[in-house]
Short mmCIF file of C-alpha atoms in Angstrom, two decimals:
data_model
loop_
_atom_site.label_atom_id
_atom_site.label_comp_id
_atom_site.label_asym_id
_atom_site.label_seq_id
_atom_site.Cartn_x
_atom_site.Cartn_y
_atom_site.Cartn_z
CA MET S 1 -161.31 -114.63 -214.16
CA ASN S 2 -160.61 -110.93 -214.37
CA LEU S 3 -164.13 -110.18 -213.17
CA THR S 4 -163.65 -112.52 -210.21
CA LYS S 5 -160.39 -110.81 -209.24
CA ALA S 6 -161.95 -107.39 -209.57
CA SER S 7 -164.90 -108.43 -207.41
CA LEU S 8 -162.56 -109.86 -204.79
CA CYS S 9 -160.47 -106.70 -204.71
CA ALA S 10 -163.58 -104.58 -204.36
CA ALA S 11 -164.80 -106.73 -201.49
CA LEU S 12 -161.47 -106.64 -199.65
CA ALA S 13 -160.77 -102.94 -200.15
CA PRO S 14 -162.81 -101.74 -197.16
CA LEU S 15 -161.09 -104.28 -194.92
CA LEU S 16 -157.66 -103.20 -196.07
CA LEU S 17 -158.50 -99.56 -195.56
CA ALA S 18 -159.79 -100.24 -192.06
CA THR S 19 -156.69 -102.23 -191.17
CA HIS S 20 -154.34 -99.42 -192.18
CA ALA S 21 -156.49 -96.51 -191.05
CA VAL S 22 -154.67 -93.64 -189.39
CA ALA S 23 -155.52 -93.24 -185.71
CA SER S 24 -158.31 -90.81 -184.96
CA VAL S 25 -157.35 -87.37 -183.74
CA ILE S 26 -158.18 -86.93 -180.05
CA THR S 27 -159.49 -83.61 -178.73
CA TRP S 28 -158.31 -83.04 -175.16
CA SER S 29 -159.71 -81.08 -172.25
CA ALA S 30 -157.53 -78.91 -170.05
CA PRO S 31 -155.72 -80.88 -167.31
CA VAL S 32 -157.54 -81.29 -164.00
CA THR S 33 -155.86 -82.10 -160.68
CA MET S 34 -157.48 -85.10 -159.05
CA VAL S 35 -158.62 -85.01 -155.41
CA PRO S 36 -158.04 -88.37 -153.67
CA SER S 37 -161.17 -88.01 -151.54
CA ASP S 38 -163.43 -87.21 -154.53
CA ALA S 39 -163.67 -90.21 -156.87
CA SER S 40 -166.69 -88.71 -158.62
CA THR S 41 -164.32 -87.30 -161.25
CA VAL S 42 -163.81 -90.85 -162.58
CA ILE S 43 -166.17 -90.87 -165.57
CA THR S 44 -169.09 -93.34 -165.67
CA ASN S 45 -171.12 -92.13 -168.67
CA GLY S 46 -171.78 -94.36 -171.65
CA THR S 47 -170.56 -97.96 -171.78
CA LEU S 48 -167.22 -99.11 -170.39
CA VAL S 49 -164.76 -100.48 -172.96
CA THR S 50 -161.70 -100.83 -170.73
CA ALA S 51 -160.12 -99.43 -167.58
CA ALA S 52 -156.49 -100.11 -166.69
CA TRP S 53 -154.07 -99.16 -163.94
CA MET S 54 -150.33 -99.80 -163.87
CA SER S 55 -150.11 -102.42 -161.13
CA PRO S 56 -147.19 -104.77 -161.95
CA THR S 57 -149.12 -107.75 -160.53
CA ALA S 58 -152.55 -109.13 -161.38
CA ALA S 59 -155.02 -106.98 -159.47
CA THR S 60 -158.28 -105.10 -159.80
CA LEU S 61 -159.28 -101.91 -158.03
CA PRO S 62 -162.81 -100.41 -157.91
CA VAL S 63 -163.07 -96.61 -158.07
CA ASN S 64 -166.43 -94.84 -158.35
CA GLY S 65 -168.09 -98.02 -159.58
CA VAL S 66 -165.48 -98.61 -162.29
CA THR S 67 -163.24 -101.68 -161.95
CA PHE S 68 -159.67 -101.00 -163.07
CA THR S 69 -157.58 -104.03 -164.07
CA ASP S 70 -153.80 -104.24 -164.17
CA TRP S 71 -152.43 -103.29 -167.58
CA GLN S 72 -151.28 -106.81 -168.41
CA HIS S 73 -154.79 -108.26 -168.06
CA ALA S 74 -157.07 -105.33 -168.95
CA ALA S 75 -159.55 -106.05 -171.74
CA HIS S 76 -159.02 -104.60 -175.22
CA VAL S 77 -155.55 -103.25 -174.43
CA SER S 78 -152.22 -104.19 -176.01
CA GLY S 79 -148.97 -102.80 -177.37
CA PHE S 80 -147.48 -101.20 -174.27
CA PRO S 81 -144.05 -99.77 -175.09
CA PRO S 82 -140.98 -101.42 -173.55
CA ASN S 83 -140.40 -100.16 -170.03
CA TYR S 84 -136.92 -99.13 -168.95
CA LEU S 85 -137.77 -99.38 -165.27
CA ALA S 86 -137.42 -102.61 -163.31
CA ASN S 87 -140.56 -104.73 -162.90
CA ASN S 88 -142.35 -102.58 -165.48
CA THR S 89 -143.54 -100.05 -162.92
CA TRP S 90 -142.35 -98.08 -159.94
CA PHE S 91 -144.24 -97.68 -156.70
CA TYR S 92 -143.68 -94.45 -154.81
CA ILE S 93 -146.19 -94.16 -152.00
CA THR S 94 -146.41 -96.01 -148.70
CA TYR S 95 -150.07 -95.53 -147.95
CA PRO S 96 -151.42 -94.77 -144.52
CA THR S 97 -154.23 -97.03 -143.35
CA GLY S 98 -157.49 -96.13 -145.02
CA ALA S 99 -156.04 -94.41 -148.08
CA PRO S 100 -158.82 -94.02 -150.70
CA ASN S 101 -158.77 -96.26 -153.76
CA TYR S 102 -158.57 -93.20 -156.00
CA GLU S 103 -155.15 -92.47 -154.50
CA LYS S 104 -154.05 -96.10 -154.75
CA LEU S 105 -155.11 -96.15 -158.41
CA LEU S 106 -152.22 -93.83 -159.28
CA SER S 107 -149.60 -95.37 -157.02
CA TYR S 108 -147.90 -97.16 -159.90
CA GLN S 109 -146.43 -95.62 -163.01
CA PHE S 110 -145.59 -96.99 -166.41
CA CYS S 111 -142.59 -95.11 -167.71
CA ALA S 112 -141.00 -95.30 -171.15
CA PHE S 113 -137.84 -93.48 -172.23
CA ASP S 114 -136.70 -91.96 -175.48
CA GLY S 115 -134.77 -93.83 -178.14
CA ASN S 116 -131.87 -91.38 -178.33
CA ASN S 117 -130.74 -92.17 -174.81
CA TYR S 118 -131.93 -95.74 -174.30
CA GLY S 119 -132.04 -97.33 -177.74
CA ASP S 120 -134.61 -97.64 -180.50
CA ALA S 121 -136.66 -100.21 -178.56
CA TYR S 122 -137.66 -97.43 -176.18
CA ASP S 123 -138.53 -94.85 -178.82
CA LEU S 124 -141.89 -93.49 -177.64
CA SER S 125 -142.86 -92.42 -181.14
CA LYS S 126 -142.93 -96.10 -182.22
CA HIS S 127 -144.55 -97.88 -179.27
CA PRO S 128 -148.10 -96.71 -178.48
CA ILE S 129 -150.71 -98.33 -176.30
CA VAL S 130 -153.35 -99.88 -178.60
CA LEU S 131 -157.03 -99.81 -177.65
CA SER S 132 -159.07 -102.39 -179.56
CA SER S 133 -162.61 -103.70 -180.20
CA LEU S 134 -163.83 -100.24 -181.18
CA LEU S 135 -166.78 -99.64 -183.50
CA PRO S 136 -165.99 -97.32 -186.43
CA GLY S 137 -168.22 -94.27 -186.35
CA HIS S 138 -168.83 -94.49 -182.61
CA SER S 139 -167.92 -91.70 -180.22
CA TYR S 140 -165.52 -92.41 -177.36
CA GLU S 141 -164.32 -90.64 -174.25
CA LEU S 142 -160.85 -91.40 -172.90
CA GLN S 143 -159.72 -90.39 -169.41
CA VAL S 144 -155.99 -90.55 -168.75
CA TRP S 145 -154.17 -89.90 -165.46
CA THR S 146 -150.55 -89.21 -164.63
CA PRO S 147 -149.14 -91.14 -161.63
CA TYR S 148 -147.54 -90.20 -158.34
CA GLN S 149 -143.77 -89.85 -158.57
CA ASN S 150 -140.98 -88.99 -156.15
CA ASN S 151 -141.08 -85.56 -157.79
CA ASN S 152 -143.18 -83.95 -160.51
CA SER S 153 -140.36 -83.00 -162.89
CA TYR S 154 -141.41 -85.51 -165.52
CA ALA S 155 -144.43 -83.69 -166.93
CA THR S 156 -146.22 -85.69 -169.62
CA ARG S 157 -148.39 -85.17 -172.70
CA TYR S 158 -150.75 -87.62 -174.39
CA SER S 159 -151.81 -87.96 -178.03
CA GLY S 160 -153.67 -90.29 -180.37
CA THR S 161 -151.22 -89.75 -183.22
CA ALA S 162 -147.49 -90.41 -183.20
CA PRO S 163 -145.18 -87.66 -181.96
CA THR S 164 -142.57 -86.40 -184.40
CA GLY S 165 -139.79 -88.16 -182.50
CA PRO S 166 -138.69 -89.46 -179.13
CA THR S 167 -137.22 -86.18 -177.87
CA PHE S 168 -138.49 -82.59 -177.89
CA SER S 169 -141.40 -83.85 -179.97
CA THR S 170 -144.90 -82.75 -180.78
CA ALA S 171 -148.00 -84.48 -182.16
CA PRO S 172 -150.96 -83.05 -184.09
CA ASP S 173 -153.30 -83.79 -181.21
CA ASP S 174 -151.10 -83.29 -178.16
CA SER S 175 -152.82 -82.78 -174.87
CA ALA S 176 -151.65 -79.89 -172.73
CA THR S 177 -148.85 -80.75 -170.32
CA LEU S 178 -150.01 -82.75 -167.31
CA ASN S 179 -148.06 -82.67 -164.06
CA LEU S 180 -147.29 -85.78 -162.08
CA GLY S 181 -148.20 -86.07 -158.42
CA ALA S 182 -145.21 -85.51 -156.16
CA VAL S 183 -144.57 -87.35 -152.90
CA ASN S 184 -142.02 -86.68 -150.21
CA GLY S 185 -139.23 -89.16 -150.83
CA GLY S 186 -141.58 -92.04 -151.52
CA GLY S 187 -143.38 -91.64 -148.21
CA PRO S 188 -147.06 -91.05 -147.44
CA ASN S 189 -146.87 -87.25 -147.25
CA THR S 190 -148.14 -86.08 -150.61
CA ILE S 191 -146.84 -82.74 -151.86
CA SER S 192 -149.12 -82.57 -154.91
CA ASP S 193 -151.65 -84.84 -156.63
CA PRO S 194 -151.64 -86.18 -160.21
CA GLN S 195 -153.68 -84.72 -163.04
CA PHE S 196 -156.02 -86.17 -165.63
CA ALA S 197 -157.31 -85.10 -169.03
CA LEU S 198 -160.41 -86.13 -170.96
CA GLY S 199 -160.04 -86.93 -174.63
CA THR S 200 -162.85 -87.41 -177.14
CA PHE S 201 -162.69 -88.96 -180.60
CA THR S 202 -164.77 -90.70 -183.24
CA ALA S 203 -163.32 -94.09 -184.15
CA ASP S 204 -162.31 -94.49 -187.78
CA ALA S 205 -161.15 -98.09 -187.27
CA THR S 206 -161.44 -100.91 -184.75
CA THR S 207 -158.30 -99.75 -182.93
CA GLN S 208 -157.01 -96.48 -181.52
CA THR S 209 -153.46 -95.63 -180.48
CA LEU S 210 -152.49 -93.72 -177.34
CA TYR S 211 -149.01 -92.23 -177.05
CA PHE S 212 -147.48 -90.75 -173.92
CA HIS S 213 -144.30 -88.75 -174.16
CA GLY S 214 -142.24 -86.26 -172.20
CA ASN S 215 -142.90 -82.57 -172.27
CA VAL S 216 -140.48 -80.39 -174.23
CA ASP S 217 -137.98 -79.37 -171.58
CA SER S 218 -134.51 -80.44 -170.48
CA VAL S 219 -135.78 -82.81 -167.79
CA SER S 220 -138.91 -84.57 -168.94
CA GLN S 221 -137.75 -85.14 -172.52
CA TYR S 222 -136.51 -88.50 -171.32
CA ALA S 223 -139.78 -90.00 -170.15
CA GLY S 224 -143.50 -90.14 -170.65
CA GLU S 225 -145.50 -91.54 -167.76
CA ILE S 226 -149.01 -92.86 -167.29
CA GLY S 227 -150.84 -93.90 -164.13
CA ALA S 228 -154.23 -95.15 -165.35
CA PHE S 229 -156.74 -94.75 -168.16
CA GLU S 230 -160.37 -95.50 -168.91
CA LEU S 231 -162.18 -95.71 -172.27
CA ARG S 232 -165.96 -95.47 -172.66
CA ASP S 233 -168.30 -95.62 -175.66
CA VAL S 234 -170.47 -92.51 -175.39
CA THR S 235 -172.31 -92.84 -178.71
CA ILE S 236 -175.84 -91.42 -178.66
CA PRO S 237 -178.18 -93.54 -180.82
CA GLU S 238 -179.79 -91.73 -183.74
CA PRO S 239 -183.56 -91.13 -183.43
CA GLY S 240 -184.24 -93.64 -186.22
CA THR S 241 -182.27 -96.31 -184.38
CA VAL S 242 -184.18 -95.65 -181.16
CA ALA S 243 -187.46 -95.88 -183.06
CA LEU S 244 -186.47 -99.21 -184.61
CA LEU S 245 -185.46 -100.60 -181.22
CA ALA S 246 -188.75 -99.45 -179.72
CA MET S 247 -190.70 -101.01 -182.58
CA GLY S 248 -188.78 -104.25 -182.23
CA GLY S 249 -189.49 -104.32 -178.51
CA LEU S 250 -193.19 -103.72 -179.15
CA LEU S 251 -193.36 -106.54 -181.69
CA LEU S 252 -191.62 -108.92 -179.28
CA TRP S 253 -194.03 -107.93 -176.52
CA ARG S 254 -197.05 -108.53 -178.78
CA ARG S 255 -195.70 -111.89 -179.84
CA ALA S 256 -195.07 -112.95 -176.26
CA ARG S 257 -198.56 -111.77 -175.26
CA LYS S 258 -200.15 -113.67 -178.13
CA GLU S 259 -198.28 -116.87 -177.21
CA LEU S 260 -199.37 -116.45 -173.59
CA VAL S 261 -203.03 -116.06 -174.58
CA THR S 262 -202.83 -119.08 -176.90
CA SER S 263 -201.27 -121.25 -174.19
CA ASN S 264 -204.05 -120.32 -171.74
CA GLN S 265 -206.84 -121.32 -174.10
#
């Protein structure tokens, strides 16, 4: 009996460790200001895991060959923090005819506020976005954009690990501060465009958390904002794996050729 219990514990230990694994640390690039007419900055390398934008209704939007799905229906995404704003998102731009999809992609924002001012349910340090269906040991690239706003006061930072608190907080893997895009009173005349950052990490579990929180200043401490994000698996197969795949393909080809010859006799 004791041996059986010990064997069971040994078998379950890896699963328990994976379930409670700490989120991987994300290494971030410097912020880059997007250009609405140049969608080529939307990454397409590797294999797409998920791409989400903050549309409050069910909708998809193609940008540079990548299909973004509204956050409520995007694949492998869960755990959005409660949103203080009505209808989950705010829309700030009335687009002129022919506005590029890259600009539309960031027309909605998801905004969460800090627990000190709006209650514990809105504490950004406790409510991350959760990205799932990851493969431990694989390398991933995460692209995150800020949205358009009626002003760009609410600068935002992103991290894979929890910030120290809801207000004036830091995280071990904070991105640099990203500015929001600013529009003129909600109209079509853009004053500035949003920014994005690229984050890379190696998965240590099947899930990865993404926090967004306000920058440390007297204005943006109250909100973290996100406009869209995309996650891609950019793992490069090891040479041995490539060789095995090639060998397997060769064996399948030989088998198919042999069956074809036999059937023609």
